[in-house]
Short mmCIF file of C-alpha atoms in Angstrom, two decimals:
data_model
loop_
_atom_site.label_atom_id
_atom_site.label_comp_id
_atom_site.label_asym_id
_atom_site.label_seq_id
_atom_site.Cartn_x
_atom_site.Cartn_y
_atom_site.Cartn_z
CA UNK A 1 53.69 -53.93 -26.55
CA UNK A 2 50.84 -53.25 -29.23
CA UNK A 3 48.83 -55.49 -26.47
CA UNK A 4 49.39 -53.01 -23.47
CA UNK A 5 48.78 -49.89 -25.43
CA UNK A 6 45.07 -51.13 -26.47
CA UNK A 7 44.54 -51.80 -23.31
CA UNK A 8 45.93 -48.79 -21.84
CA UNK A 9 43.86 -47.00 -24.79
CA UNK A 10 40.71 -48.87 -23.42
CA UNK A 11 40.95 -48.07 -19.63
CA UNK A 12 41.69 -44.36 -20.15
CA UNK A 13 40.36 -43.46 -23.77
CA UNK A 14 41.09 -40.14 -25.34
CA UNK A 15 37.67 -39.49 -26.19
CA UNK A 16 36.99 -35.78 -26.81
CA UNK A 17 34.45 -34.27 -24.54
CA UNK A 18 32.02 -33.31 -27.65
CA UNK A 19 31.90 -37.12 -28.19
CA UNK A 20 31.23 -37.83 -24.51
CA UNK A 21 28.57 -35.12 -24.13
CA UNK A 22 27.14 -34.98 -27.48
CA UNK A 23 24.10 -32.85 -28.22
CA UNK A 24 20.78 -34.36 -28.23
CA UNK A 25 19.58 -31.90 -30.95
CA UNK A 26 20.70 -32.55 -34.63
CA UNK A 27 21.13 -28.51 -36.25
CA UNK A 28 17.99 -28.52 -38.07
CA UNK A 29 15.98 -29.04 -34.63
CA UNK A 30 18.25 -26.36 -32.93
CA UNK A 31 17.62 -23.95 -35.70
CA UNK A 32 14.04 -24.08 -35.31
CA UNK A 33 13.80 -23.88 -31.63
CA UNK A 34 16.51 -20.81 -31.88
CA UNK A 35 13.67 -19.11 -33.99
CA UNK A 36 10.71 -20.07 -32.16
CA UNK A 37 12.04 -18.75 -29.47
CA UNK A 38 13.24 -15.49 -30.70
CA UNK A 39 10.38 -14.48 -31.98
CA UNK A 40 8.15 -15.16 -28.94
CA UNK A 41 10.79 -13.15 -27.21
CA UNK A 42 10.24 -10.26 -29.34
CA UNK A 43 6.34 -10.81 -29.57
CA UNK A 44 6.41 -10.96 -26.14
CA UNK A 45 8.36 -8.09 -24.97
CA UNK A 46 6.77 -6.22 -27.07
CA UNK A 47 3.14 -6.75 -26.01
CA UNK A 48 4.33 -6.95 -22.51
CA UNK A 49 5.05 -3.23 -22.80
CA UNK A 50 1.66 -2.27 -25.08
CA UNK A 51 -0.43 -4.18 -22.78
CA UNK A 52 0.59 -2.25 -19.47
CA UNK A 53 -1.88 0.68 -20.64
CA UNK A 54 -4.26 -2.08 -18.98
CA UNK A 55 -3.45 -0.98 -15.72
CA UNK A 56 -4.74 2.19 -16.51
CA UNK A 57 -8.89 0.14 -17.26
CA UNK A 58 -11.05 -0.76 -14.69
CA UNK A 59 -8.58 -2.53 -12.32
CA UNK A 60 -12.08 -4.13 -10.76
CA UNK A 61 -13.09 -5.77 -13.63
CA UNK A 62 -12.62 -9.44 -13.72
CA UNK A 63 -11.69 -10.02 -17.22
CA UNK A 64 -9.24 -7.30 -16.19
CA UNK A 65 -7.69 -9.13 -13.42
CA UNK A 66 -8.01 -12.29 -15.45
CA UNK A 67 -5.74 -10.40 -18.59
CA UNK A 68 -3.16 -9.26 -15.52
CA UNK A 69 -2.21 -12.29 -14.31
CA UNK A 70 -1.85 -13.82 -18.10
CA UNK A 71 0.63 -10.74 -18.23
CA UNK A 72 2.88 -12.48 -15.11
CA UNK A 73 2.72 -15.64 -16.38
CA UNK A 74 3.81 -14.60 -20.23
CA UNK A 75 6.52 -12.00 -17.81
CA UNK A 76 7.76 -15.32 -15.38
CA UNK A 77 8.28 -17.28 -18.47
CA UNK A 78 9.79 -14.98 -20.95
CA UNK A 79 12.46 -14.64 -18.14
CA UNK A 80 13.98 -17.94 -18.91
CA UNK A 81 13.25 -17.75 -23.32
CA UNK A 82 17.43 -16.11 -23.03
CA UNK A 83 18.47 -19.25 -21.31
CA UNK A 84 17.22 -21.78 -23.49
CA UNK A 85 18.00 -19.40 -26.90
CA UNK A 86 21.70 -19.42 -25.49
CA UNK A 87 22.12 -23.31 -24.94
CA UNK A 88 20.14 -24.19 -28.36
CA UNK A 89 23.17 -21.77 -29.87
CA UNK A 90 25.80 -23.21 -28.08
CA UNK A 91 24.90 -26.72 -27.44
CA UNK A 92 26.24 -25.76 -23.76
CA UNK A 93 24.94 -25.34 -20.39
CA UNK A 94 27.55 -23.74 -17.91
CA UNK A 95 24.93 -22.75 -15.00
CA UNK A 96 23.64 -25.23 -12.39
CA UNK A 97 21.90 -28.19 -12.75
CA UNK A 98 19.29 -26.68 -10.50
CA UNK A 99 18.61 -23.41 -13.02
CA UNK A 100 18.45 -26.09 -15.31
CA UNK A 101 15.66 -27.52 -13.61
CA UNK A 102 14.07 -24.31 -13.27
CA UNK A 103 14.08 -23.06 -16.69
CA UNK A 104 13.09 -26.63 -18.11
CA UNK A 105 10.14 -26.65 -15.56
CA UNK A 106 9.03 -22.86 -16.48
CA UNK A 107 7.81 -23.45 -20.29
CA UNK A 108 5.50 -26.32 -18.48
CA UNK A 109 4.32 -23.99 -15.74
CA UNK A 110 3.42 -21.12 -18.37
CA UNK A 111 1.34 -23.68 -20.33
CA UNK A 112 -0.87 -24.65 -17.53
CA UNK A 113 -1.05 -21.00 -16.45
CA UNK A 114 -1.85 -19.81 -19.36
CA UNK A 115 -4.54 -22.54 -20.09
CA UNK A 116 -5.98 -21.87 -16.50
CA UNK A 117 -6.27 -18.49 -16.87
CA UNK A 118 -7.86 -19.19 -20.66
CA UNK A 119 -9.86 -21.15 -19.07
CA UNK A 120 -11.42 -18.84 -16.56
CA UNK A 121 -11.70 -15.93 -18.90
CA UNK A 122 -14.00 -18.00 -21.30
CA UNK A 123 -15.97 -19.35 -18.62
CA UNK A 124 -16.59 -16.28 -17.18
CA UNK A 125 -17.90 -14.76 -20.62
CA UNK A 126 -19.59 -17.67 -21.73
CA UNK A 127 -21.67 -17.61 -18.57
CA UNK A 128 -22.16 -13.99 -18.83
CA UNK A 129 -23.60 -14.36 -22.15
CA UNK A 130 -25.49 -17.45 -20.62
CA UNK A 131 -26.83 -14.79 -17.96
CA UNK A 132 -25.90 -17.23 -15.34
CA UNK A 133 -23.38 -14.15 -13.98
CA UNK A 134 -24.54 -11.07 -13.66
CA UNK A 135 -21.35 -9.89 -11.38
CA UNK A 136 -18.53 -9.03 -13.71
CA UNK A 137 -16.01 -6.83 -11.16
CA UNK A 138 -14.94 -6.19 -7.95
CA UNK A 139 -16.48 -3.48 -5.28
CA UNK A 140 -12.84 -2.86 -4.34
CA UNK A 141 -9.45 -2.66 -6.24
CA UNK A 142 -8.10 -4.14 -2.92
CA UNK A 143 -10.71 -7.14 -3.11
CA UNK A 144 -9.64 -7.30 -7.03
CA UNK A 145 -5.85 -7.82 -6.32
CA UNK A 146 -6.39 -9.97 -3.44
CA UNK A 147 -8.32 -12.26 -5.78
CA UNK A 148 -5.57 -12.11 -7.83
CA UNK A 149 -2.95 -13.00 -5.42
CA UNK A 150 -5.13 -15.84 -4.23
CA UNK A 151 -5.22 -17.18 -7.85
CA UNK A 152 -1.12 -17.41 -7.55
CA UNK A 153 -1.36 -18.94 -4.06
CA UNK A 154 -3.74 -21.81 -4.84
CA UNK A 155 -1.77 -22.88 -8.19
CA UNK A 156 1.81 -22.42 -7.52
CA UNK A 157 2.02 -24.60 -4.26
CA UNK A 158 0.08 -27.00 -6.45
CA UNK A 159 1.86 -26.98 -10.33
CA UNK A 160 5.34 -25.68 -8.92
CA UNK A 161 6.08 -29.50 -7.06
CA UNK A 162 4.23 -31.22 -9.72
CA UNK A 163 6.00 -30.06 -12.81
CA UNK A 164 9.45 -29.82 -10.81
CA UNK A 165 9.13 -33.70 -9.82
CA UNK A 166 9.34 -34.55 -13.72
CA UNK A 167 13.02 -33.16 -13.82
CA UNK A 168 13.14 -35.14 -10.12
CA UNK A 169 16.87 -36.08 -8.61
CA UNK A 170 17.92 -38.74 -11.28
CA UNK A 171 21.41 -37.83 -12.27
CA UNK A 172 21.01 -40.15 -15.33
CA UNK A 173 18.67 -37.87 -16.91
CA UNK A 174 20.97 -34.75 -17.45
CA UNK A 175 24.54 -35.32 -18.69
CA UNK A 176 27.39 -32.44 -18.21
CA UNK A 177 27.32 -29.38 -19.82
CA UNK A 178 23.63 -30.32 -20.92
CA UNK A 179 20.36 -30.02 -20.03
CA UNK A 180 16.25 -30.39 -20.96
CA UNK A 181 17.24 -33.78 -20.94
CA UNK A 182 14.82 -35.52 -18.44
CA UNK A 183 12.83 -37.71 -20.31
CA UNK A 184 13.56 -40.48 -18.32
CA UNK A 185 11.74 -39.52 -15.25
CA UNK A 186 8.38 -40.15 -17.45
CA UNK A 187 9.32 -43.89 -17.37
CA UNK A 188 8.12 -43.45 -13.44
CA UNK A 189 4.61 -44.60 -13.52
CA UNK A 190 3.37 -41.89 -11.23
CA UNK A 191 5.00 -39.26 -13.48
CA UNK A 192 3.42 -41.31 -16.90
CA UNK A 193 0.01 -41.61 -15.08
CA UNK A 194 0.47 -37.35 -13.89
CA UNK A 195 0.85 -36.17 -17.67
CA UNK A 196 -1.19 -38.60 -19.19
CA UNK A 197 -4.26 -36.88 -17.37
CA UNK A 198 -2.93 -33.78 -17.76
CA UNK A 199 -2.78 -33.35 -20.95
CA UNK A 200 -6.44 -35.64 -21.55
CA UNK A 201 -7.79 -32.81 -19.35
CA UNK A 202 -6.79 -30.01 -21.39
CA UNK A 203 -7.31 -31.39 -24.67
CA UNK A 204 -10.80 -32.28 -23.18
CA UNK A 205 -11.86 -28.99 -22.11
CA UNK A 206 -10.39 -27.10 -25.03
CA UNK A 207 -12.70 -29.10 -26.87
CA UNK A 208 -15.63 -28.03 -24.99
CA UNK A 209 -15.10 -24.70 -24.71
CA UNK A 210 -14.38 -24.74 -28.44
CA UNK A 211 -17.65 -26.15 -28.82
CA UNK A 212 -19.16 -23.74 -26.69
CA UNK A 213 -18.40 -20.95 -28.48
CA UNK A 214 -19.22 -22.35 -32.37
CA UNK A 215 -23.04 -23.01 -30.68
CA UNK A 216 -22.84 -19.20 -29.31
CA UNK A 217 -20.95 -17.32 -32.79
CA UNK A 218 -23.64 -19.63 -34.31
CA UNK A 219 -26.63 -18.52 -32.63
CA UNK A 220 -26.22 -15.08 -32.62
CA UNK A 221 -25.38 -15.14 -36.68
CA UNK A 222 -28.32 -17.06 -36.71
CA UNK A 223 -30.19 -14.07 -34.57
CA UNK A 224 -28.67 -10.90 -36.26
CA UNK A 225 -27.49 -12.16 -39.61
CA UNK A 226 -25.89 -9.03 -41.10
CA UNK A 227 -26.21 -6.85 -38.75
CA UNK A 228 -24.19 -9.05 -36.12
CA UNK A 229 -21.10 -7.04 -36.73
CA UNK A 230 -22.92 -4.04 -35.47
CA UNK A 231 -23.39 -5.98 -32.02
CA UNK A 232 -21.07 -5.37 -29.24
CA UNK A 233 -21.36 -9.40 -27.88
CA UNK A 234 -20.73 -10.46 -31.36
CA UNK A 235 -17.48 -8.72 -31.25
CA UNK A 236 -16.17 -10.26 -27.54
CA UNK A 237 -17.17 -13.26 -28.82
CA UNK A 238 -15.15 -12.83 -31.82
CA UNK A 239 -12.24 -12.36 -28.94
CA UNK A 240 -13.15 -15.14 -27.34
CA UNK A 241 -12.70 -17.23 -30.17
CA UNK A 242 -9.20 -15.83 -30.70
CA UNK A 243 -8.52 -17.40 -27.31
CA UNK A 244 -9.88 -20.35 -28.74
CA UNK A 245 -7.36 -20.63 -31.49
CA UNK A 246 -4.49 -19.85 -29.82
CA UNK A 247 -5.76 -23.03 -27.11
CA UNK A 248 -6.14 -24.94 -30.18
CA UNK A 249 -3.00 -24.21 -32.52
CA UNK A 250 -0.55 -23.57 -29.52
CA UNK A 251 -1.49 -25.52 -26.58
CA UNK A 252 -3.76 -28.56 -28.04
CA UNK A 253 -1.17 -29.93 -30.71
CA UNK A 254 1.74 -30.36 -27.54
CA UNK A 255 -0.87 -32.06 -25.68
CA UNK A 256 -2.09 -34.14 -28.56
CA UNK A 257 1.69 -35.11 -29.21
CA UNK A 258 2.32 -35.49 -25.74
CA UNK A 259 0.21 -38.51 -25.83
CA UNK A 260 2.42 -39.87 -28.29
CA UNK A 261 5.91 -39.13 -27.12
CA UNK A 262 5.03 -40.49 -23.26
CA UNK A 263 5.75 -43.98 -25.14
CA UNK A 264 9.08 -43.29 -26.95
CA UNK A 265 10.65 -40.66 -24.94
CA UNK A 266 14.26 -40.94 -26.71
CA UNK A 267 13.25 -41.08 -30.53
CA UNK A 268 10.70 -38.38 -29.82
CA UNK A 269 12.28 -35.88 -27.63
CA UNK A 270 13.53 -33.34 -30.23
CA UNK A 271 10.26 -32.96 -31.40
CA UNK A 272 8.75 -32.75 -28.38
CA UNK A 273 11.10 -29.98 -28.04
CA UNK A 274 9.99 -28.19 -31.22
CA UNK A 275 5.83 -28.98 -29.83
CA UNK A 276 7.05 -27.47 -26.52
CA UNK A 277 8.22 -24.44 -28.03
CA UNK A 278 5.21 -23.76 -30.20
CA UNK A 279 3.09 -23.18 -26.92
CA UNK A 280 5.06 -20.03 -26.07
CA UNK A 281 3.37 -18.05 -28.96
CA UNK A 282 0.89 -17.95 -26.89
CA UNK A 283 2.36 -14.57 -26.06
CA UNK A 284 0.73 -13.67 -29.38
CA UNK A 285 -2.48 -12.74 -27.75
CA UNK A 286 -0.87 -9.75 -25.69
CA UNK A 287 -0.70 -8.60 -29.11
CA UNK A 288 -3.84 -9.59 -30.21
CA UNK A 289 -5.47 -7.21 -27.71
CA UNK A 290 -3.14 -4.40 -27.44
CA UNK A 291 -4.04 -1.06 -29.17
CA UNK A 292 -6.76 1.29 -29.95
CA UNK A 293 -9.92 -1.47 -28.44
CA UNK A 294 -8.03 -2.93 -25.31
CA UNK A 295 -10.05 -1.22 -22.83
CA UNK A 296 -12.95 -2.68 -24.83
CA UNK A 297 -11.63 -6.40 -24.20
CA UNK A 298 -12.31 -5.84 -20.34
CA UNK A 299 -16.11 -5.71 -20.52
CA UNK A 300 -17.50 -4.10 -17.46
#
């Protein structure tokens, strides 16, 4: 009798479902991606709204166009920031496994957005102050948002299929009820070898643009000594290095970790979480040039 009930007890346990689907986020790491994320949903919303009296500058200027499209990339992601604030509360995911997909792939497409279009804008300025580009806008609006457009149609086709194929169609890597689990499509060599250069590449040329601009903030001190503060290239090059420090204390650490955690996705996935996060306040800069000198950021 005590024989047939252990083994009825074995064949059809009672488990609980919380046992079956626990959480792969201990409290501590849920707390701090519920306030991460909060706040870069309030810092962004907000300089979403202060940074729409761009579209009242020079729509032909390039930096312009450059500062517009960082605006839909910060918009696209902070889209999905309620989604993942919800399941961090509530430890549950009642949507689709394909929004789940879509909202874990959207924090990775607004980091290499927002590095691309980092990217570009320092380029542009550093070659400007170079004097290797004397063409800083557009003879048309129309040409300016067609540029624009093409931008979106040349990197979406592109990082839409490449970040989607990490969270690819292994039903082992989410369980139910829970998602931003797919750390186990890394452990496909293609996928290892795919983020391994990505995140070389950006670390790499975040480095060299950092470097780029220490030899330029130096020369120019060196140049001007006192008076550089009265210069008007001293000062977008004192916003260029904000860029710079949001690429190197948002973006570059993930990468950096990245590196790390592509070789123990399991033990290191919560912080990877918390590294993931961190990239998001890179909303911060719509802040960062919002108010009274925005129209000064877009140098014509």
């Amino acid at each position: 009798m005590t024989m047939n009930t252990t083994v009825a007890n074995i064949t059809n346990p009672a488990v609980p479902t919380s046992s079956l689907h626990s959480p792969h986020l201990t409290e501590p790491f849920r707390i701090t991606l519920i306030v991460i994320y909060t706040f870069v949903l309030l810092v962004g919303i907000t300089g979403l709204t202060l940074m729409i009296s761009l579209l009242k500058t020079n729509i032909r200027s390039l930096t312009t166009i450059a500062f517009l499209n960082l605006m839909v990339a910060h918009f696209l992601f902070l889209l999905t920031v309620p989604f993942r604030i919800y399941y961090y509360a509530t430890q549950t995911w009642n949507l689709s496994s394909g929004m789940c997909k879509v909202v874990s792939a959207m924090v990775h497409i607004h980091v290499y957005m927002v590095f691309t279009i980092y990217a570009i804008i320092l380029t542009l300025r550093f070659l400007h102050y170079y004097k290797k580009m004397q063409w800083t806008e557009f003879y048309r609006r129309l040409h300016a948002l067609g540029a624009s457009a093409l931008v979106w149609i040349l990197l979406l086709p592109i990082m839409v299929p490449l970040v989607l194929n990490q969270y690819g169609n292994s039903d082992d890597d989410a369980k139910e009820n829970q998602c931003f689990k797919f750390g186990k499509m890394i452990e496909n060599p293609a996928v290892y070898a795919l983020n391994m250069i990505l995140s070389i590449f950006i670390i790499s040329v975040s480095c060299v643009q950092t470097g780029i601009q220490a030899i330029i903030l130096h020369a120019m001190i060196r140049k001007y000594g006192q008076a550089s503060r009265s210069q008007q290239e001293f000062w977008v090059q004192i916003k260029n290095l904000i860029f710079v420090l949001i690429m190197l204390t948002c973006l570059v650490p993930y990468h950096l970790f990245r590196l790390k955690y592509l070789n123990d996705t399991v033990k290191l996935s919560p912080a990877n979480e918390v590294f993931l996060a961190i990239t998001g306040l890179t909303c911060f800069d719509m802040l960062t040039f919002t108010g009274r000198g925005v129209c000064q950021v877009c140098w014509t």
